[in-house]
Amino acid sequence: MLQNIFQFLITGLTVGSTYALIALGFTLIFNVSHVVNFAQGEFVMLGAMAAIFFSGLKMPLFLAIILAIILTTFIGILFEKFAIERAKGASLTSLIIITIGASIFFRGLALVLWGKNTLSFQHFSGENPIRFLGATILPQHLWIISLTAIVVTVLAYFFSKTLFGKAILACSYNNKASKLIGINVNLMLVVSYGISAGIGALAGALIAPISYMSYDAGTMLGLKGFCAAILGGMGNSFGSVLGGLILGVVESMTSGIFSSAYKDAVSFIILLLLLFVRPQGLFGKGVSERV
Amino acid sequence: MNDINILIAKSLIKNFGGVSAISDVSFAIKKGQVFSIIGPNGAGKTTLLNMLTGVYKIDSGTIHFNGAEISKFPPYKISNLGINRTFQNLQIFKNMSVLENVMVGCYNKGTSGLISSLFYLPNVWKEEKQIRQWAIEALDFCGLSSLIKKDAAVLPYGDLKRIEIARSLASDPTLLLLDEPAAGLNDKETMELLPLIKKIRDTGITVGLVEHHMGLVMEVSDAVLVLNFGSKLAEGNPLEIQRNKDVIAAYLGG
Amino acid sequence: MKRRAGFFVFATVLLILPLIFKDSYFLTVTGTTALFNACLAISLNLFMGFSGQVSLCHAAFYGIGAYSNAVFTTTYHFNPWISTIAGLFITGSISFILARPILKLKGHYLAMATLGLGIIIHIFFVQADNITKGPDGISGIPNLMFGKINIKGDATWYYMASLLTIFYTWLSLNLLDSRTGRALKAIHDGETGAQVSGIDTDKLKADVFVLTAMMASLAGSLLAHKEGFISPESFNLQFSVELLTMIVIGGLGSIFGSLFGAVFLTSLPEFLSKFEDFEMLVYGLILIATMIFMPQGLYVGISRFFTGILKKLIKKDE
């Protein structure tokens, strides 16, 4: 039993890491532009599909992944430039619809490029399992967990130590004031969408070997990332990473111990309960409204 | 005019995240009076108004209105008991016409519910006519008859302030609270406000006035409460307040 | 009064159309689907357009209605009408219990909560196979009967859908010009202002949530009998999103806009099918472009455009 639990924990942390990456992407865009990007999951899908495509061209694996990330980043930037930036001052619902439109568009794009087939992706370094404390760990699990840790560390450094990162943070605190002190808010938006798409693409490439990919696989992943972001407190990067890990573990435990049929429902039931009891998330601060 | 207290506030306290906004403020408003609340910026005047109308939950203290305790009531209940108000930053319904805005003010006088409205039962039809009539009267009273058919979104600030007053009056309040009605108005508009407030008082409605414009306050008020840094600094009739050393110091010292 | 006139013209046109386009497959099949969607859009518009809330679980309530009739008539051999009432009761109860906690939330949080609820209900349709028969769906749902009259065939269902659409339109128009309708619009424009005007905003929002959920449920109950077969995929998140886009494309708050949006987006794939795989691409682009260039919706945008031209023409004549 204890061995099983350890197994579920490893699987949960692996899946949770990808949720964490997706949630980070959400948080970044939400902070800078106050838009909840419903197309985040599609960045994940595009990254995975592109990586599979490039590696199919006999490219070295890591070149394929890097190209996929660059391509998705570029798509994220175009999306910001040609949709979000043009809709300045639009209402919340309009912005939600724009990102929903984009998610449909990206799915359509993937459909045209790669068809409806479900594709699989090679494991980064073989599929020989490692036995550890009675649990079976795939090398891919380690790849996912460690790369996520690296990305989170690099991002934390970027936002707290570099001027550019600080400028992005400033925009998220106060858009107008940032403009007044000479920060190019538009550039920051472009950069955030780019980074966010890039992180999403990495998450996609990481998870593709252990969970098949198709043009419509991004939606559920995006929603899980969304749950993670809310779980951690919308807008709180640290929280969204923890939220992702917690969600991954809870999901894997419930499907392992009870039944996998309602695995997806668990995330959303947690989401609902949390929103009812503590809408600011586990790690967010309450905000009081002024009249 | 008589000596019945229509509203009694005792030891009101409100904190925002550890910062004291209102500390231990007590006062009473007499029926039929114009009762003004003044004080420098940030003294807590609007906060106090928000507490009286249930928009903010009070941390401690009690509020009695017409003998009944309303301290923990939500805004809609307080409104239905007869306290209505306007807003410093305006709460105009921008997607509606002027008439519709004021018709919303009559909400408490209607009875038709969701189901009867959906099927437009005869009582809804009758009530609609009546509400329209009440709204027109309230607009007339405030001198806004010419704006009835206009969309609220296109009107200037000064008009919107009056429309809010009309909307509040349409509910037949016993106590009307005006939150800085003169703020943002030009001199001419402010001077038009003076007779309107007197006219409202003359219909028997008690008026609570939060205002910066001292000329207006001293002219219409029967009693004045002065707040400073969330505490009561002084209370009395306009003449007493004008001579009060603490008040003068607070205003001059900023 | 203008609205009333518009309503009578609309109702008449809807009922006369089949007489003009006799045996039109497009009208009776795509048209009927469009009208079912219009009913959903109109009800969703009451909640979103009028009262300014967000819901991404409307398709789930539609599904509860449909599943109620499918399960009760096939497994338990209930009368379809009793099944419909059961569906209304189930939807009403679920939405009533959840209304207050959900509607405390605003903006993105409300969108997320309703999205979550919709997904949970959908997962139930897929996974509870002892009740819902799982992903394969339920077939063999009997015909609807009015006394001894059997309701079947495309043309008959076109009329059924038209009547329901006309009924929902009538309800919405009535509400718009009433004390309660104004209160809803007031909530949309500013909740504090509405509360201070004596409106119990929490209760009213909850009431409208329950009402619109039940309107969706009723449409779903009828749908089950029209199709004879239902499966979970008709009630997924994607369909909730599609309904949302219908009312936004039509113009939030506009009843005829919702109708227009439903008809437009339902028939769009018919026209886009020439593009085959490019269908989704074009669909996504249309959504984005509409929101950027006509954020008030296509219906409102286009009608303003034409009245603008009309005004110019009239001026030239003078």
PDB file of C-alpha atoms in Angstrom, chain B residues 53 55 75-77 79-80 83-85 87 91-96 100-101 103-115 117-120 124 127-128 131 167, chain C residues 3-4 46 167 170-201 204 207-208 211 215:
ATOM      1  CA  THR B  53     -26.385  52.199   4.223  1.00  0.00           C
ATOM      2  CA  VAL B  55     -22.515  48.993   1.824  1.00  0.00           C
ATOM      3  CA  PRO B  75     -28.030  47.457   1.737  1.00  0.00           C
ATOM      4  CA  TYR B  76     -31.302  46.405   0.097  1.00  0.00           C
ATOM      5  CA  LYS B  77     -33.044  45.897   3.441  1.00  0.00           C
ATOM      6  CA  SER B  79     -33.089  50.832   1.505  1.00  0.00           C
ATOM      7  CA  ASN B  80     -36.483  49.191   1.862  1.00  0.00           C
ATOM      8  CA  ILE B  83     -32.904  55.133   3.813  1.00  0.00           C
ATOM      9  CA  ASN B  84     -31.779  56.008   0.305  1.00  0.00           C
ATOM     10  CA  ARG B  85     -28.632  57.686  -0.914  1.00  0.00           C
ATOM     11  CA  PHE B  87     -22.951  58.419  -4.515  1.00  0.00           C
ATOM     12  CA  GLN B  91     -23.826  54.772  -9.485  1.00  0.00           C
ATOM     13  CA  ILE B  92     -25.863  55.667 -12.547  1.00  0.00           C
ATOM     14  CA  PHE B  93     -27.128  52.763 -14.674  1.00  0.00           C
ATOM     15  CA  LYS B  94     -25.332  53.641 -17.885  1.00  0.00           C
ATOM     16  CA  ASN B  95     -27.197  51.324 -20.236  1.00  0.00           C
ATOM     17  CA  MET B  96     -30.583  52.794 -19.365  1.00  0.00           C
ATOM     18  CA  GLU B 100     -35.553  53.956 -16.515  1.00  0.00           C
ATOM     19  CA  ASN B 101     -32.871  54.958 -14.033  1.00  0.00           C
ATOM     20  CA  MET B 103     -37.929  53.887 -12.396  1.00  0.00           C
ATOM     21  CA  VAL B 104     -35.376  51.572 -10.771  1.00  0.00           C
ATOM     22  CA  GLY B 105     -35.593  53.914  -7.797  1.00  0.00           C
ATOM     23  CA  CYS B 106     -39.278  52.961  -7.470  1.00  0.00           C
ATOM     24  CA  TYR B 107     -38.360  49.297  -7.085  1.00  0.00           C
ATOM     25  CA  ASN B 108     -39.324  49.136  -3.416  1.00  0.00           C
ATOM     26  CA  LYS B 109     -42.810  50.439  -4.183  1.00  0.00           C
ATOM     27  CA  GLY B 110     -43.578  47.666  -6.666  1.00  0.00           C
ATOM     28  CA  THR B 111     -44.564  44.105  -5.932  1.00  0.00           C
ATOM     29  CA  SER B 112     -44.475  42.186  -9.233  1.00  0.00           C
ATOM     30  CA  GLY B 113     -41.961  39.352  -9.242  1.00  0.00           C
ATOM     31  CA  LEU B 114     -39.983  37.421 -11.801  1.00  0.00           C
ATOM     32  CA  ILE B 115     -42.736  35.029 -12.843  1.00  0.00           C
ATOM     33  CA  SER B 117     -43.135  39.832 -15.128  1.00  0.00           C
ATOM     34  CA  LEU B 118     -42.238  37.043 -17.548  1.00  0.00           C
ATOM     35  CA  PHE B 119     -45.882  36.487 -18.398  1.00  0.00           C
ATOM     36  CA  TYR B 120     -46.749  40.159 -18.186  1.00  0.00           C
ATOM     37  CA  VAL B 124     -47.493  44.052 -14.021  1.00  0.00           C
ATOM     38  CA  GLU B 127     -47.804  48.624 -11.932  1.00  0.00           C
ATOM     39  CA  GLU B 128     -45.620  49.622 -14.865  1.00  0.00           C
ATOM     40  CA  ILE B 131     -44.081  53.364 -11.663  1.00  0.00           C
ATOM     41  CA  ARG B 167     -33.772  58.184  -8.363  1.00  0.00           C
TER      42      ARG B 167
ATOM     43  CA  ARG C   3     -40.574  45.935 -29.815  1.00  0.00           C
ATOM     44  CA  ARG C   4     -44.072  44.422 -29.789  1.00  0.00           C
ATOM     45  CA  LEU C  46     -31.347  36.696 -19.838  1.00  0.00           C
ATOM     46  CA  PHE C 167     -42.478  31.658 -26.388  1.00  0.00           C
ATOM     47  CA  TRP C 170     -42.077  36.683 -25.653  1.00  0.00           C
ATOM     48  CA  LEU C 171     -40.986  35.968 -22.071  1.00  0.00           C
ATOM     49  CA  SER C 172     -37.763  37.907 -22.529  1.00  0.00           C
ATOM     50  CA  LEU C 173     -39.473  40.891 -24.115  1.00  0.00           C
ATOM     51  CA  ASN C 174     -41.984  40.978 -21.273  1.00  0.00           C
ATOM     52  CA  LEU C 175     -39.269  40.868 -18.684  1.00  0.00           C
ATOM     53  CA  LEU C 176     -37.346  43.671 -20.344  1.00  0.00           C
ATOM     54  CA  ASP C 177     -40.136  46.182 -19.696  1.00  0.00           C
ATOM     55  CA  SER C 178     -40.880  45.283 -16.101  1.00  0.00           C
ATOM     56  CA  ARG C 179     -39.786  46.136 -12.595  1.00  0.00           C
ATOM     57  CA  THR C 180     -37.796  42.895 -12.355  1.00  0.00           C
ATOM     58  CA  GLY C 181     -36.211  43.314 -15.788  1.00  0.00           C
ATOM     59  CA  ARG C 182     -35.037  46.803 -14.925  1.00  0.00           C
ATOM     60  CA  ALA C 183     -33.642  45.469 -11.659  1.00  0.00           C
ATOM     61  CA  LEU C 184     -31.627  42.906 -13.625  1.00  0.00           C
ATOM     62  CA  LYS C 185     -30.245  45.559 -15.917  1.00  0.00           C
ATOM     63  CA  ALA C 186     -29.414  47.637 -12.852  1.00  0.00           C
ATOM     64  CA  ILE C 187     -27.381  44.729 -11.464  1.00  0.00           C
ATOM     65  CA  HIS C 188     -25.534  44.647 -14.783  1.00  0.00           C
ATOM     66  CA  ASP C 189     -24.649  48.338 -14.610  1.00  0.00           C
ATOM     67  CA  GLY C 190     -23.704  48.470 -10.941  1.00  0.00           C
ATOM     68  CA  GLU C 191     -24.502  46.104  -8.136  1.00  0.00           C
ATOM     69  CA  THR C 192     -24.043  48.670  -5.370  1.00  0.00           C
ATOM     70  CA  GLY C 193     -26.397  51.105  -7.045  1.00  0.00           C
ATOM     71  CA  ALA C 194     -28.942  48.336  -7.451  1.00  0.00           C
ATOM     72  CA  GLN C 195     -28.726  47.235  -3.815  1.00  0.00           C
ATOM     73  CA  VAL C 196     -29.113  50.755  -2.532  1.00  0.00           C
ATOM     74  CA  SER C 197     -32.232  51.038  -4.689  1.00  0.00           C
ATOM     75  CA  GLY C 198     -33.706  48.229  -2.620  1.00  0.00           C
ATOM     76  CA  ILE C 199     -32.949  45.310  -4.928  1.00  0.00           C
ATOM     77  CA  ASP C 200     -31.981  42.031  -3.235  1.00  0.00           C
ATOM     78  CA  THR C 201     -29.338  41.399  -5.870  1.00  0.00           C
ATOM     79  CA  LEU C 204     -32.575  38.064  -7.967  1.00  0.00           C
ATOM     80  CA  ASP C 207     -33.669  33.380  -9.278  1.00  0.00           C
ATOM     81  CA  VAL C 208     -32.624  34.242 -12.818  1.00  0.00           C
ATOM     82  CA  LEU C 211     -35.019  30.264 -14.307  1.00  0.00           C
ATOM     83  CA  MET C 215     -35.455  27.134 -19.692  1.00  0.00           C
TER      84      MET C 215
END
